[in-house]
Amino acid sequence: MSESCSGNCSSCGSADCGSRTQESLLAQANPGSRVGKMIAVVSGKGGVGKSTVTALLASALNRRGSSTGILDADITGPSIPKAFHVSECREATEEGIVPAVSAGGVQIMSINLLLDDETSPVLWRGPILGGAVKQFWTDVIWEDVDYLFVDMPPGTGDVPLTVFQSLPIDGVIVVATPQDLVGMIVAKAVNMANMMHVPVLGFVENYSYYQCPDCGKRVELFGKSHLDQLAQETGIPILARLPLDPAVAALVDQGRIEEARVEALEPAVDRLEKL
């Protein structure tokens, strides 16, 4: 932060101020929370399987013996509760909100856990959306969580900005797909993380291929991947390439995502354990 900084970030035009690291910008966790590492899972656009990747990472680390949680920051399009078959928080007290817990022990907080009808739309403007996400950190009691994943909404708008400025993010996982267009949009997400001084841990490419269950042949349904070029240009590693798997999609629809075993994701899980 420069010597001439007024401390008012809302009127600051500097992209590389570095003031995110100042304690005054970070929201304080609920006094009852105990969180180790906080990982944001981002994408440049919707429909790339970001929430599925978030759920798979949290479930895989949980099976390895780490305590995990998911803060669903996608307020207008939450899908985490359905994937884990949870419908409401455990309780709300004066000390804070106790998140839902999945069958496998993953702690979950999402706007859908607070709505009377999960199909009701959330018609809020940007500042209110950002405020709700911040409250999922300040008002929710995260109980001894080793890894807290933040399932981000797509793009680089108000909510991602709030998360990067207000939550103590330790690293970012960027979810992409093979198409060149997605690669361009993914670069925007990477650049945003860099501008906010948040380290990008690596890429996870989803829908990389479909493997025939009969002959084992791999088919690149979305064409040859363009992610290698972006990885080379940015120096960010590709941690995993995930297949298009109807079985995983079925488990998500049934609320049984924790039963999914995606071997291709294991290198990404290994990377997180090294933090």
Coordinates of C-alpha atoms in Angstrom, one line a residue:
M1 CA 0.0 0.0 0.0
S2 CA 1.5 3.4 -1.0
E3 CA 2.2 6.2 1.4
S4 CA -0.4 8.3 -0.3
C5 CA -3.2 5.7 0.2
S6 CA -6.3 7.2 1.9
G7 CA -7.5 3.8 3.1
N8 CA -10.7 4.1 1.1
C9 CA -10.5 1.2 -1.4
S10 CA -13.9 2.0 -3.0
S11 CA -12.4 5.1 -4.6
C12 CA -8.9 3.7 -5.4
G13 CA -7.9 3.3 -9.0
S14 CA -4.8 1.2 -8.3
A15 CA -4.9 -2.4 -9.5
D16 CA -1.8 -3.4 -7.7
C17 CA -2.2 -1.6 -4.4
G18 CA -1.8 -4.7 -2.3
S19 CA -4.1 -3.4 0.4
R20 CA -6.0 -6.7 0.4
T21 CA -3.4 -7.9 2.8
Q22 CA -4.3 -5.3 5.3
E23 CA -6.2 -6.8 8.2
S24 CA -8.9 -4.1 8.0
L25 CA -10.2 -5.5 4.7
L26 CA -10.6 -9.1 5.9
A27 CA -13.8 -10.1 7.6
Q28 CA -13.4 -11.7 11.0
A29 CA -14.4 -15.3 11.2
N30 CA -17.1 -16.4 13.7
P31 CA -15.4 -16.8 17.1
G32 CA -16.5 -20.4 17.2
S33 CA -14.9 -21.3 13.9
R34 CA -11.6 -23.2 13.4
V35 CA -10.5 -23.2 9.8
G36 CA -7.2 -24.3 8.4
K37 CA -6.9 -23.6 4.6
M38 CA -9.5 -21.8 2.5
I39 CA -9.5 -22.7 -1.2
A40 CA -11.6 -20.8 -3.8
V41 CA -12.8 -22.8 -6.8
V42 CA -13.4 -20.5 -9.7
S43 CA -14.3 -20.4 -13.4
G44 CA -14.6 -17.8 -16.0
K45 CA -18.1 -18.9 -17.0
G46 CA -20.9 -21.1 -15.9
G47 CA -21.6 -24.6 -17.0
V48 CA -18.0 -26.0 -16.7
G49 CA -18.7 -28.2 -13.7
K50 CA -17.2 -26.0 -11.0
S51 CA -19.6 -27.1 -8.3
T52 CA -19.0 -30.7 -9.1
V53 CA -15.2 -30.3 -8.9
T54 CA -15.7 -28.5 -5.6
A55 CA -17.8 -31.3 -4.2
L56 CA -15.4 -34.0 -5.5
L57 CA -12.3 -32.3 -3.9
A58 CA -14.1 -31.8 -0.6
S59 CA -15.2 -35.4 -0.6
A60 CA -11.9 -36.8 -1.6
L61 CA -10.0 -35.0 1.1
N62 CA -12.6 -36.0 3.6
R63 CA -12.1 -39.7 2.7
R64 CA -8.3 -39.2 3.3
G65 CA -9.0 -38.1 6.9
S66 CA -9.2 -34.3 6.6
S67 CA -12.2 -32.3 7.9
T68 CA -13.7 -30.4 5.0
G69 CA -16.4 -27.8 4.4
I70 CA -18.0 -26.0 1.5
L71 CA -19.1 -22.3 1.6
D72 CA -21.5 -22.0 -1.4
A73 CA -20.9 -18.5 -2.7
D74 CA -23.0 -19.0 -5.7
I75 CA -26.1 -17.3 -4.2
T76 CA -28.2 -17.1 -7.3
G77 CA -27.4 -20.6 -8.6
P78 CA -26.6 -22.8 -5.6
S79 CA -26.2 -26.5 -6.4
I80 CA -24.1 -27.9 -3.5
P81 CA -26.9 -28.8 -1.2
K82 CA -28.6 -31.0 -3.8
A83 CA -25.3 -32.8 -4.7
F84 CA -24.9 -33.7 -1.0
H85 CA -28.6 -34.3 -0.2
V86 CA -28.8 -31.7 2.6
S87 CA -31.8 -29.4 3.0
E88 CA -31.3 -27.3 6.1
C89 CA -28.7 -26.1 8.7
R90 CA -28.4 -27.9 11.9
E91 CA -29.4 -24.9 14.1
A92 CA -29.1 -21.2 14.6
T93 CA -28.1 -19.8 18.0
E94 CA -26.9 -16.5 19.4
E95 CA -23.4 -17.6 18.7
G96 CA -24.1 -18.3 15.0
I97 CA -25.4 -20.7 12.4
V98 CA -24.3 -24.3 12.5
P99 CA -23.9 -25.6 9.0
A100 CA -25.5 -28.7 7.5
V101 CA -23.4 -31.9 7.6
S102 CA -23.5 -34.4 4.8
A103 CA -23.7 -38.2 5.2
G104 CA -19.9 -38.3 4.9
G105 CA -19.2 -35.4 7.3
V106 CA -18.7 -32.5 4.9
Q107 CA -19.9 -29.2 6.5
I108 CA -22.0 -27.1 4.1
M109 CA -23.5 -23.6 4.1
S110 CA -25.6 -22.4 1.2
I111 CA -28.4 -20.0 0.6
N112 CA -30.7 -22.9 -0.3
L113 CA -30.4 -24.1 3.3
L114 CA -32.1 -21.0 4.5
L115 CA -35.0 -20.8 2.0
D116 CA -38.4 -22.3 2.6
D117 CA -38.6 -23.3 -1.0
E118 CA -35.3 -24.3 -2.7
T119 CA -36.7 -23.3 -6.1
S120 CA -37.4 -19.7 -5.0
P121 CA -35.2 -17.3 -7.0
V122 CA -32.8 -15.0 -5.1
L123 CA -33.5 -11.5 -6.6
W124 CA -30.7 -9.5 -4.9
R125 CA -28.4 -6.9 -6.3
G126 CA -24.6 -7.2 -6.1
P127 CA -23.8 -5.6 -2.8
I128 CA -26.5 -7.7 -1.0
L129 CA -25.1 -10.9 -2.6
G130 CA -21.6 -10.0 -1.4
G131 CA -22.9 -9.3 2.0
A132 CA -24.6 -12.7 2.2
V133 CA -21.4 -14.5 1.3
K134 CA -19.4 -12.5 3.9
Q135 CA -22.0 -13.5 6.5
F136 CA -21.4 -17.2 5.6
W137 CA -17.9 -16.5 7.0
T138 CA -18.7 -14.2 9.9
D139 CA -22.0 -15.8 11.1
V140 CA -21.4 -19.5 10.5
I141 CA -19.6 -21.7 13.0
W142 CA -17.2 -23.8 11.0
E143 CA -16.2 -26.6 13.4
D144 CA -12.5 -27.6 13.1
V145 CA -12.4 -27.6 9.3
D146 CA -9.0 -28.4 7.7
Y147 CA -10.0 -27.3 4.2
L148 CA -12.9 -24.9 3.6
F149 CA -13.8 -24.7 -0.1
V150 CA -15.5 -21.6 -1.5
D151 CA -17.7 -22.6 -4.5
M152 CA -17.6 -19.3 -6.4
P153 CA -20.2 -18.0 -8.9
P154 CA -18.9 -17.7 -12.5
G155 CA -17.2 -14.6 -13.8
T156 CA -15.3 -11.7 -12.1
G157 CA -18.2 -9.7 -10.6
D158 CA -19.2 -8.4 -7.2
V159 CA -19.2 -11.8 -5.3
P160 CA -15.7 -12.9 -6.4
L161 CA -14.4 -9.5 -5.6
T162 CA -16.0 -9.7 -2.1
V163 CA -14.5 -13.1 -1.5
F164 CA -11.0 -12.2 -2.6
Q165 CA -11.0 -9.0 -0.5
S166 CA -12.9 -10.2 2.6
L167 CA -12.1 -13.9 3.1
P168 CA -8.6 -15.2 3.9
I169 CA -8.2 -17.2 0.7
D170 CA -5.0 -19.4 0.7
G171 CA -5.2 -20.4 -3.0
V172 CA -7.4 -20.8 -6.1
I173 CA -8.3 -23.8 -8.2
V174 CA -9.4 -22.7 -11.7
V175 CA -11.9 -25.0 -13.5
A176 CA -11.8 -25.0 -17.3
T177 CA -13.0 -27.0 -20.3
P178 CA -11.0 -27.8 -23.5
Q179 CA -12.6 -25.1 -25.8
D180 CA -10.5 -22.2 -26.9
L181 CA -13.2 -19.7 -26.0
V182 CA -13.3 -21.0 -22.4
G183 CA -9.6 -20.6 -22.3
M184 CA -9.8 -16.9 -23.0
I185 CA -12.4 -16.4 -20.3
V186 CA -10.4 -18.6 -17.8
A187 CA -7.5 -16.2 -18.4
K188 CA -9.7 -13.4 -17.0
A189 CA -10.2 -15.4 -13.8
V190 CA -6.5 -16.0 -13.5
N191 CA -5.7 -12.4 -14.0
M192 CA -8.3 -11.4 -11.4
A193 CA -6.7 -13.7 -8.8
N194 CA -3.3 -12.2 -9.6
M195 CA -4.5 -8.7 -9.3
M196 CA -6.0 -9.6 -5.9
H197 CA -2.6 -11.2 -4.8
V198 CA -4.2 -14.7 -4.4
P199 CA -2.1 -17.6 -5.6
V200 CA -3.5 -19.9 -8.3
L201 CA -2.7 -23.4 -7.3
G202 CA -3.5 -25.0 -10.7
F203 CA -6.1 -25.8 -13.4
V204 CA -8.6 -28.6 -13.4
E205 CA -9.9 -29.3 -16.9
N206 CA -13.4 -30.8 -16.9
Y207 CA -15.1 -32.7 -19.7
S208 CA -11.6 -33.4 -21.2
Y209 CA -12.7 -36.6 -22.9
Y210 CA -15.3 -39.4 -22.9
Q211 CA -14.0 -43.0 -22.4
C212 CA -16.0 -45.7 -24.0
P213 CA -16.9 -48.3 -21.4
D214 CA -16.7 -51.1 -23.9
C215 CA -13.5 -50.6 -25.8
G216 CA -11.8 -48.1 -23.5
K217 CA -11.1 -45.6 -26.3
R218 CA -11.0 -41.9 -25.3
V219 CA -12.9 -39.5 -27.5
E220 CA -12.4 -35.7 -27.2
L221 CA -16.0 -34.6 -27.5
F222 CA -15.1 -30.9 -27.3
G223 CA -12.1 -31.0 -29.5
K224 CA -8.4 -30.8 -28.7
S225 CA -7.6 -29.0 -25.4
H226 CA -6.3 -25.5 -25.6
L227 CA -5.5 -25.4 -21.9
D228 CA -1.8 -26.5 -22.3
Q229 CA -1.0 -23.2 -24.1
L230 CA -2.5 -21.2 -21.3
A231 CA -0.7 -23.3 -18.7
Q232 CA 2.6 -22.7 -20.5
E233 CA 2.0 -18.9 -20.8
T234 CA 1.0 -18.5 -17.1
G235 CA 3.3 -21.1 -15.5
I236 CA 0.3 -22.6 -13.7
P237 CA 0.2 -26.4 -13.7
I238 CA -2.7 -28.5 -14.9
L239 CA -3.5 -30.6 -11.9
A240 CA -6.1 -32.9 -13.4
R241 CA -8.1 -33.7 -16.6
L242 CA -11.5 -35.1 -15.8
P243 CA -13.6 -37.3 -18.1
L244 CA -17.2 -36.7 -19.0
D245 CA -18.7 -39.4 -16.8
P246 CA -22.5 -40.1 -16.8
A247 CA -22.1 -42.0 -13.5
V248 CA -20.8 -39.0 -11.7
A249 CA -23.6 -36.9 -13.1
A250 CA -26.1 -39.5 -11.9
L251 CA -24.7 -39.4 -8.4
V252 CA -24.9 -35.6 -8.3
D253 CA -28.6 -35.8 -9.3
Q254 CA -29.2 -38.4 -6.5
G255 CA -27.4 -36.4 -3.8
R256 CA -24.7 -39.0 -3.5
I257 CA -21.7 -37.2 -4.8
E258 CA -19.6 -38.5 -1.9
E259 CA -19.8 -41.9 -3.4
A260 CA -18.0 -40.8 -6.6
R261 CA -14.4 -42.0 -7.1
V262 CA -12.7 -40.0 -9.8
E263 CA -9.1 -41.3 -10.0
A264 CA -8.1 -38.5 -12.4
L265 CA -8.7 -35.9 -9.7
E266 CA -6.2 -37.5 -7.2
P267 CA -3.2 -35.3 -8.3
A268 CA -5.2 -32.2 -7.5
V269 CA -6.0 -33.6 -4.1
D270 CA -2.3 -34.4 -3.6
R271 CA -1.5 -30.7 -4.3
L272 CA -4.0 -29.5 -1.7
E273 CA -2.5 -31.8 0.9
K274 CA 0.9 -30.2 0.4
L275 CA -0.3 -26.7 1.4

